[in-house]
Coordinates of C-alpha atoms in Angstrom, one line a residue:
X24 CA 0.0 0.0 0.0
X25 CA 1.0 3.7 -0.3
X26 CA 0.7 6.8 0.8
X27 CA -1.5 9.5 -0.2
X28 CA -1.3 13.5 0.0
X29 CA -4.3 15.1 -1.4
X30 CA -4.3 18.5 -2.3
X31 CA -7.1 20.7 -0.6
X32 CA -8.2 21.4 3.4
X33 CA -8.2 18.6 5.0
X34 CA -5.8 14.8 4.2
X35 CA -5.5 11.2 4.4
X36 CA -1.7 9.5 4.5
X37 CA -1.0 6.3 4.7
X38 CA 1.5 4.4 6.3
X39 CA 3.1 1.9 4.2
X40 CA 5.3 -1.6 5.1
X41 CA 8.0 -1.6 2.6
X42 CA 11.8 -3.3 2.4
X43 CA 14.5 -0.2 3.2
X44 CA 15.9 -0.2 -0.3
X45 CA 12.2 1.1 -1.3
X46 CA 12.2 3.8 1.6
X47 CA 10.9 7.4 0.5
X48 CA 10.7 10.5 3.2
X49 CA 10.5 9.5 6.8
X50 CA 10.5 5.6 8.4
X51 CA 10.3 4.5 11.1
X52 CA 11.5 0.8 12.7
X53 CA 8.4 -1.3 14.4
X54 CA 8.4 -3.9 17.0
X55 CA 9.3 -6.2 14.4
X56 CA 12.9 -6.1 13.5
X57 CA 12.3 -6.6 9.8
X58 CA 9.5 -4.0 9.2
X59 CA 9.9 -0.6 8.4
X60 CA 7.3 2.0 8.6
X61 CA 7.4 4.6 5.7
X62 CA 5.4 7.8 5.3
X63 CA 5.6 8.2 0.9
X64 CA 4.4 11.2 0.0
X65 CA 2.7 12.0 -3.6
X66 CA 1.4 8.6 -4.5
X67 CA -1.6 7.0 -5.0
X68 CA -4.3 5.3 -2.6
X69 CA -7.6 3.6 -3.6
X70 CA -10.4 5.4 -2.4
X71 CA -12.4 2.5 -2.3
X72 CA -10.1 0.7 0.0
X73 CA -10.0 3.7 2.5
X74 CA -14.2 3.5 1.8
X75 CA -14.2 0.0 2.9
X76 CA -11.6 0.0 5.5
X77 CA -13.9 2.9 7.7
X78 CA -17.2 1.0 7.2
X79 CA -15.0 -2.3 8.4
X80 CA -12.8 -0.8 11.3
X81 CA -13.5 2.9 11.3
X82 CA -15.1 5.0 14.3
X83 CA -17.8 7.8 14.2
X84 CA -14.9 10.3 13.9
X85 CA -13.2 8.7 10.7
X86 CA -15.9 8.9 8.6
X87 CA -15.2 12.7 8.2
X88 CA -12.2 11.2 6.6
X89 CA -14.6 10.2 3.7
X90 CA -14.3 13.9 2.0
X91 CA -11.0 13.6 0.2
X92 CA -10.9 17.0 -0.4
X93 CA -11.0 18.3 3.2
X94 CA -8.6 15.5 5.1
X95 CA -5.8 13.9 4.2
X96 CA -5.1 10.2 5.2
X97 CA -2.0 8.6 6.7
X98 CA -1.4 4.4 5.9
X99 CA 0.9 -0.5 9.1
X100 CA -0.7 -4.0 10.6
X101 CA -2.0 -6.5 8.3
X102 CA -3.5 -3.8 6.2
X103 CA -2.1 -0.5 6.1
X104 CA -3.5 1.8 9.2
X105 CA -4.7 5.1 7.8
X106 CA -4.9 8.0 9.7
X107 CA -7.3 11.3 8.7
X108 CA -6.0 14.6 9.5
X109 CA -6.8 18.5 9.1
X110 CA -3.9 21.1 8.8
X111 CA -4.3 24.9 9.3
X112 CA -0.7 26.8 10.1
X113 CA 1.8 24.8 12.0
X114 CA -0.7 22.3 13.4
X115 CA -1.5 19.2 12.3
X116 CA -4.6 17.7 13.4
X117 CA -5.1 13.5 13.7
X118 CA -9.2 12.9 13.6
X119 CA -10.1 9.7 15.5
X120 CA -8.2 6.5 16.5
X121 CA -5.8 5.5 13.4
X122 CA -7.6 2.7 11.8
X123 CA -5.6 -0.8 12.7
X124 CA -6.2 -4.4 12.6
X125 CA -4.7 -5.2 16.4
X126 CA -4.6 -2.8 19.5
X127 CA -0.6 -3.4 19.6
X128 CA -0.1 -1.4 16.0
X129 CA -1.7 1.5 18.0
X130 CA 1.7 3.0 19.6
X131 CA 4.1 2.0 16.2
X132 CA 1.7 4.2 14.1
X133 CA 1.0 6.9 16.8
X134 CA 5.1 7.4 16.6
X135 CA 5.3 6.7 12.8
X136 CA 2.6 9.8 12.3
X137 CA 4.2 11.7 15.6
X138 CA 7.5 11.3 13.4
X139 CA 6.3 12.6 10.0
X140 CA 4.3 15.4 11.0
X141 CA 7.6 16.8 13.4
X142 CA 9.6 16.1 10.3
X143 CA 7.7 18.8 8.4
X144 CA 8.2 21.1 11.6
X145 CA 4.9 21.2 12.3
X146 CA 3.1 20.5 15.7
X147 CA 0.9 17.1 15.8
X148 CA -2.7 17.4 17.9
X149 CA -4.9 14.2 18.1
X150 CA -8.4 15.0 18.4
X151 CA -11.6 12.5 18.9
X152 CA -10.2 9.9 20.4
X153 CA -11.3 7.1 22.8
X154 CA -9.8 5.8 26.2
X155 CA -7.7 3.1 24.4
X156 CA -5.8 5.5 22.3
X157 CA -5.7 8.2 24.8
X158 CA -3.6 5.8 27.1
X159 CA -1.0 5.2 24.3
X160 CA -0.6 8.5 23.9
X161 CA -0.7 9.4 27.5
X162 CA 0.9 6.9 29.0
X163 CA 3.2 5.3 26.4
X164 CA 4.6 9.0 24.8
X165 CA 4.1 11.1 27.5
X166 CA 1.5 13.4 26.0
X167 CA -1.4 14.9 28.0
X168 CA -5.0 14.7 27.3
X169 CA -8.3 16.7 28.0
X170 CA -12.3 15.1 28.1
X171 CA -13.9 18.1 26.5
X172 CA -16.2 15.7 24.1
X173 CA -18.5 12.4 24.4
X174 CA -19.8 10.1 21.7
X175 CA -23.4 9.8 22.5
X176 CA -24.4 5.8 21.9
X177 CA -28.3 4.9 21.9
X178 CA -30.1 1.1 21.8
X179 CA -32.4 0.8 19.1
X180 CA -34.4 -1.9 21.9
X181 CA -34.5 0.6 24.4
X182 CA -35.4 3.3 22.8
X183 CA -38.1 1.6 21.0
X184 CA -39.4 0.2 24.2
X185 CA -39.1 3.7 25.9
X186 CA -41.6 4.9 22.9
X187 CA -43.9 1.8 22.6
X188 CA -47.5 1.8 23.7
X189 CA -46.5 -0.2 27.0
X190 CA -43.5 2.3 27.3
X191 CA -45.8 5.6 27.5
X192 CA -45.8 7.3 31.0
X193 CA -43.2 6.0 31.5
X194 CA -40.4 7.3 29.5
X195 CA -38.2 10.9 30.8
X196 CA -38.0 12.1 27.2
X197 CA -39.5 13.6 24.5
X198 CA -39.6 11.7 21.1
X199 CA -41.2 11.2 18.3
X200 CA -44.3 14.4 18.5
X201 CA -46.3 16.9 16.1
X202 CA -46.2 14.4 13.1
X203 CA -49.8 15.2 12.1
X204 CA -48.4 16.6 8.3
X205 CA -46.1 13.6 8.2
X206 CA -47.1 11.0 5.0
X207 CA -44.1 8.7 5.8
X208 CA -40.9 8.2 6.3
X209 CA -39.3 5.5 4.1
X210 CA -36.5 3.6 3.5
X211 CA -35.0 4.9 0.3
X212 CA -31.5 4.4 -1.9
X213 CA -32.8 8.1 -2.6
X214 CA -31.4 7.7 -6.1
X215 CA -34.2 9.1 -8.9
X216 CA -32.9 12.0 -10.2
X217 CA -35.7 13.6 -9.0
X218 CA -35.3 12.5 -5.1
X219 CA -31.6 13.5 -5.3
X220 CA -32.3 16.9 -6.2
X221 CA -34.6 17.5 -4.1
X222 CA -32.9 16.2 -1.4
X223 CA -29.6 18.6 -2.9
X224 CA -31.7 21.4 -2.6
X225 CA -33.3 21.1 0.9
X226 CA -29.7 20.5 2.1
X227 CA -28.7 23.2 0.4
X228 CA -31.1 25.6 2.0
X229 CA -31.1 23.5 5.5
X230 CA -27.2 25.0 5.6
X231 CA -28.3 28.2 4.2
X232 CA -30.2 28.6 7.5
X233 CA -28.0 27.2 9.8
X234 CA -25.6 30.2 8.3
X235 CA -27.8 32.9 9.4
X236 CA -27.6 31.5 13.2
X237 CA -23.9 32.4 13.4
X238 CA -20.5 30.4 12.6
X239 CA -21.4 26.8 12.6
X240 CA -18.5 24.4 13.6
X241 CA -18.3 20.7 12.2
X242 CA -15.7 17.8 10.9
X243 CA -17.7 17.5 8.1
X244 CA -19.8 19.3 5.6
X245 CA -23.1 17.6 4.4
X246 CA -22.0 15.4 1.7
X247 CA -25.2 13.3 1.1
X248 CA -23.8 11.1 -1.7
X249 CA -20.3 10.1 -0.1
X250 CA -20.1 6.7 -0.3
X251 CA -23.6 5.4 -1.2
X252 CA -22.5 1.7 -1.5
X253 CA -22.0 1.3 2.2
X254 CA -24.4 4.4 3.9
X255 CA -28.5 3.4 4.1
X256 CA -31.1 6.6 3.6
X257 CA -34.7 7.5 5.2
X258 CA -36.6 10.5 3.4
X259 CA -39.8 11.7 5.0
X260 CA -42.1 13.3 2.4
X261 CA -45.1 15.9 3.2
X262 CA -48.8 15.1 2.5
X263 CA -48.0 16.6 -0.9
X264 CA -45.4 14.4 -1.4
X265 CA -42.5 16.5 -0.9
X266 CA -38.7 15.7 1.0
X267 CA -39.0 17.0 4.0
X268 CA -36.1 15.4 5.7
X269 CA -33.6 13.0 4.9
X270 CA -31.6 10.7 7.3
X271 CA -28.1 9.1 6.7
X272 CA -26.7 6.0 8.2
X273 CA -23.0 5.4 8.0
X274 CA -21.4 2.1 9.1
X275 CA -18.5 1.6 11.4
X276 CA -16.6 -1.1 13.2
X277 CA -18.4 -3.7 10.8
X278 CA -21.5 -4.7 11.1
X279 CA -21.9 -3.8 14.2
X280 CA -22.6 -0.1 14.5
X281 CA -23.8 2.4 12.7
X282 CA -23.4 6.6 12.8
X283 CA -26.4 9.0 12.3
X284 CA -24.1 10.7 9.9
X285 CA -27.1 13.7 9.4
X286 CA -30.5 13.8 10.5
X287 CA -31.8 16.8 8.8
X288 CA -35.4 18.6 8.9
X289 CA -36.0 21.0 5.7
X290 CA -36.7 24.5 6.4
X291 CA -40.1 25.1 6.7
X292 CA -40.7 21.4 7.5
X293 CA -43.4 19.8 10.4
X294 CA -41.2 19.9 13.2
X295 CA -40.4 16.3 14.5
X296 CA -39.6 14.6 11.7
X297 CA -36.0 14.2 12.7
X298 CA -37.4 12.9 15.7
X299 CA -39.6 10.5 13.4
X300 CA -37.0 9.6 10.7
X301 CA -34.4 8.2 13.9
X302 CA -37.3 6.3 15.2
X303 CA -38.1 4.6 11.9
X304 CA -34.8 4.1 11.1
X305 CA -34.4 2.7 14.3
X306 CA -37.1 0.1 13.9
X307 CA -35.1 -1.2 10.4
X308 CA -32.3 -1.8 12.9
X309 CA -34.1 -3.9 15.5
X310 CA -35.3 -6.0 12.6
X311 CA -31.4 -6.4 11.5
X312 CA -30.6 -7.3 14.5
X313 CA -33.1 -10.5 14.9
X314 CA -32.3 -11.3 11.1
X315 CA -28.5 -11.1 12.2
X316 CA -28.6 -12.9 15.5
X317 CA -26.6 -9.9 17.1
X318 CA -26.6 -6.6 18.9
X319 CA -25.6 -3.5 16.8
X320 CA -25.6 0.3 18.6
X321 CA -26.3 3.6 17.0
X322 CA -24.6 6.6 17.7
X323 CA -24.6 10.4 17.0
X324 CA -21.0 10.5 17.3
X325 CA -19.3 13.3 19.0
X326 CA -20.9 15.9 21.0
X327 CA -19.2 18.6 23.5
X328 CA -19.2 18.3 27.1
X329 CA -20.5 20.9 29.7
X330 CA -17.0 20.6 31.1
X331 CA -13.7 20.1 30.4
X332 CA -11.3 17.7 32.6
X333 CA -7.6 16.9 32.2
X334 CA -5.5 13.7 31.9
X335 CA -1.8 14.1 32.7
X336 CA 1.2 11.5 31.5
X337 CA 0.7 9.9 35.2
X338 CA -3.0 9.7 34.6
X339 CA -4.2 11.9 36.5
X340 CA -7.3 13.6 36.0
X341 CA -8.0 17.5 36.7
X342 CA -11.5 18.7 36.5
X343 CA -12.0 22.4 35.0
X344 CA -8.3 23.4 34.7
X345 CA -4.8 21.8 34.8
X346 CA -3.2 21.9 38.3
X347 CA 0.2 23.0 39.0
X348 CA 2.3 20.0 37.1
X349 CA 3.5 21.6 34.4
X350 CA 2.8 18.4 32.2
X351 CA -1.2 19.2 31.7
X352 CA -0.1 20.9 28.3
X353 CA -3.2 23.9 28.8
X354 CA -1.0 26.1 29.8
X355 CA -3.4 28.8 30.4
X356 CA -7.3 28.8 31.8
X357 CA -7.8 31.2 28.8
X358 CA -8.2 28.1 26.2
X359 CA -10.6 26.6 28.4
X360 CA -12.2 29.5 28.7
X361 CA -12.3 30.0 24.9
X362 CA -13.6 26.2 24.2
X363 CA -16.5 27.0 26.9
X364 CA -17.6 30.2 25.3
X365 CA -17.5 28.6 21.6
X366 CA -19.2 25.6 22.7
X367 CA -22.0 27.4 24.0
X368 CA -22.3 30.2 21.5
X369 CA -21.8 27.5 18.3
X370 CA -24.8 26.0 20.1
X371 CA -22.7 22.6 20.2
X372 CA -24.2 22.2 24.0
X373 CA -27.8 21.9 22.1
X374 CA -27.2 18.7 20.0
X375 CA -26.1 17.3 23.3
X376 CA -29.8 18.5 24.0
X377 CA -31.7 16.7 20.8
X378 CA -29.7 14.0 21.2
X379 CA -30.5 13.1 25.2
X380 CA -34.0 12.7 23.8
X381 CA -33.0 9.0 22.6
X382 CA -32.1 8.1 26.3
X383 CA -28.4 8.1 24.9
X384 CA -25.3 6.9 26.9
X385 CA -22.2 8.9 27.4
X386 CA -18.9 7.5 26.0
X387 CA -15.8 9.9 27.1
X388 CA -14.0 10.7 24.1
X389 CA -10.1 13.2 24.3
X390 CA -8.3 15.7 22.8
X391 CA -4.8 14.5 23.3
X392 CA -1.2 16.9 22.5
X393 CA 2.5 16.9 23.6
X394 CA 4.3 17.7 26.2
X395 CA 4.9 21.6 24.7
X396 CA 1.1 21.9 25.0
X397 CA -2.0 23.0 22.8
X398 CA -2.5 26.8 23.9
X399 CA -4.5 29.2 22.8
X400 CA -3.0 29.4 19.1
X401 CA -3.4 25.5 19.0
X402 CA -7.6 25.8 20.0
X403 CA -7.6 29.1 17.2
X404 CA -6.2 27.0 14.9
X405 CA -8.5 24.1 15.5
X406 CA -11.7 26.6 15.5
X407 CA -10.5 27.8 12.0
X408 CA -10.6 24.6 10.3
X409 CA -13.7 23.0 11.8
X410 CA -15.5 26.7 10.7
X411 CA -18.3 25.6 7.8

């Protein structure tokens, strides 16, 4: 396999195994004396492979990876781990777990990326990632960490048993309401000319007004038709027959989970359809999982947290600010400070709000950096390139 450097915002590169002779730009030596891990930059990669390696092994945070044009992609284990990544200035930013076969080709391709990015005298950041990884790169390179974001993971079962006749009164939360101009929501490929403009143009104007609300902040940016051979769509349609909404499933770590890549409501739509579209969707799942014989999850991906606590290289954890180590890595309050005000007036604290609806669990999810710290230029620069 090689490596790939595509031009435009964000990148994809690949880390390649290759004999020494064949060794272009950076390498680095794995546990195995015999394998060398080489960063080769300019080639070519398959775009299908990196398609079916993120349905197969990917998390909700590498399927942003997905828009070639924005990330870039670094590929070792018995495929080549690929790694996503934004730049903007002298930071590079990882997005999610590198993609690998085993848990022990986590730390050789940590340093392998680690390596290349210092090489190019910039300053890596690893954003989006879960406990596993954070402890490599806590732990094992001495880097410190901050819980600033969750992945919020519903139960098709429970949910659907939280909404069912025998689940009324009884259920916390709100779901599924104010339907009554709803014809149906269906499962559709979406893929008449006529559906997918419609679809276009109701996503078009859905961003349109999200714009006016102030600057909207996201890894992504609404690609409906990215990968259609492994993603599953729901439209709902008006009484006239019109798209009113249209929800996207993405799969990740096989079979066994999928992301609510968008879950979108038209302007001037009945409000609760993407209420209604989840709750179908959900339904197609539970009957997967009876055909299938096993569990699968569904989850919004990432979402920020009301607070921000830190993880030093001795694991210790900080809630709020860094104490008086030195090794935290926020050197100031002021980024915290920063991250809290953004959160709230991005109005990332209210998909934490639609999404609670569903009854969803928490899963803590890190921001991880080195030693030298993130600062406040690092969070600027991180701001800038998630700005849609």
């Amino acid at each position: 396999m090689r490596t790939t450097s595509y031009d435009g915002f964000g990148k994809l590169l690949v880390l390649a195994d290759r004999k020494p002779a064949e060794d272009i730009g950076i390498s680095d030596t794995s546990s195995s004396s015999h394998k060398i891990v080489v960063a080769v930059p300019d080639s070519i990669v398959d775009r299908s492979t990196i398609l079916s390696l993120v349905a197969s092994y990917g998390s909700s945070s590498a399927t942003a990876w997905l828009e070639f044009d924005r990330y870039r992609q670094i590929k070792e284990s018995s495929f080549p781990p690929v790694q996503g990544y934004l730049e903007r200035k002298r930071f590079v930013f990882a997005w999610g777990d590198p993609l690998v076969s085993f848990p022990d080709a986590l730390k050789p391709t940590a340093e392998a990326f680690i390596a290349w990015v210092k090489s190019r005298n910039l300053r890596p950041i690893w954003c989006c990632v879960d406990h596993k990884f954070e402890q490599v790169l806590v732990l094992s390179l001495g880097w410190s960490g901050v819980m600033c974001i969750h992945e919020e993971v519903l139960h098709p079962d429970h949910v659907l048993q939280l909404t069912s006749d025998k689940g009324k009164g009884r259920e916390s939360i709100r779901l599924v309401k104010d339907l009554k101009n709803l014809r149906r929501a269906t499962k559709a490929g979406v893929t008449s000319v006529e559906d997918r403009t419609e679809v276009g143009e109701g996503m078009l104007d859905w961003r349109r007004s999200k714009g006016l609300k102030g600057i909207q902040l996201a890894s992504t940016t609404d690609q409906p038709w990215i990968d259609e051979e492994h993603r599953r769509y729901w439209v709902a349609r008006s009484s006239l027959g019109h798209i009113v909404g249209v929800l996207l499933f993405t799969p990740i770590h096989g079979p066994h989970t999928y992301l609510i890549k968008n879950a979108i409501s038209f302007p001037g739509s009945p409000r609760g359809i993407s209420e209604h579209l989840i709750h179908t969707a959900l339904q197609y799942i539970q009957a997967d999982e009876k055909r299938l014989g096993f569990h699968i999850t569904v989850t919004f991906g990432m979402t920020a947290s009301e607070h921000t606590t830190f993880v030093d290289s001795n694991d210790n954890l900080k809630s709020g600010r860094p104490g008086k180590s030195g090794r935290s890595g926020w050197r100031l309050t002021s980024p915290s400070k920063v991250y809290e005000q953004v959160a709230k007036g991005a109005g990332l604290l209210k998909r934490g709000e639609f999404r609670a609806k569903f009854d969803s669990e928490r899963e803590e999810m890190y921001v991880c950096y080195p030693e030298d710290g993130l600062g406040l230029s690092g969070v600027k620069s991180l701001l800038a390139v998630l700005k849609k």
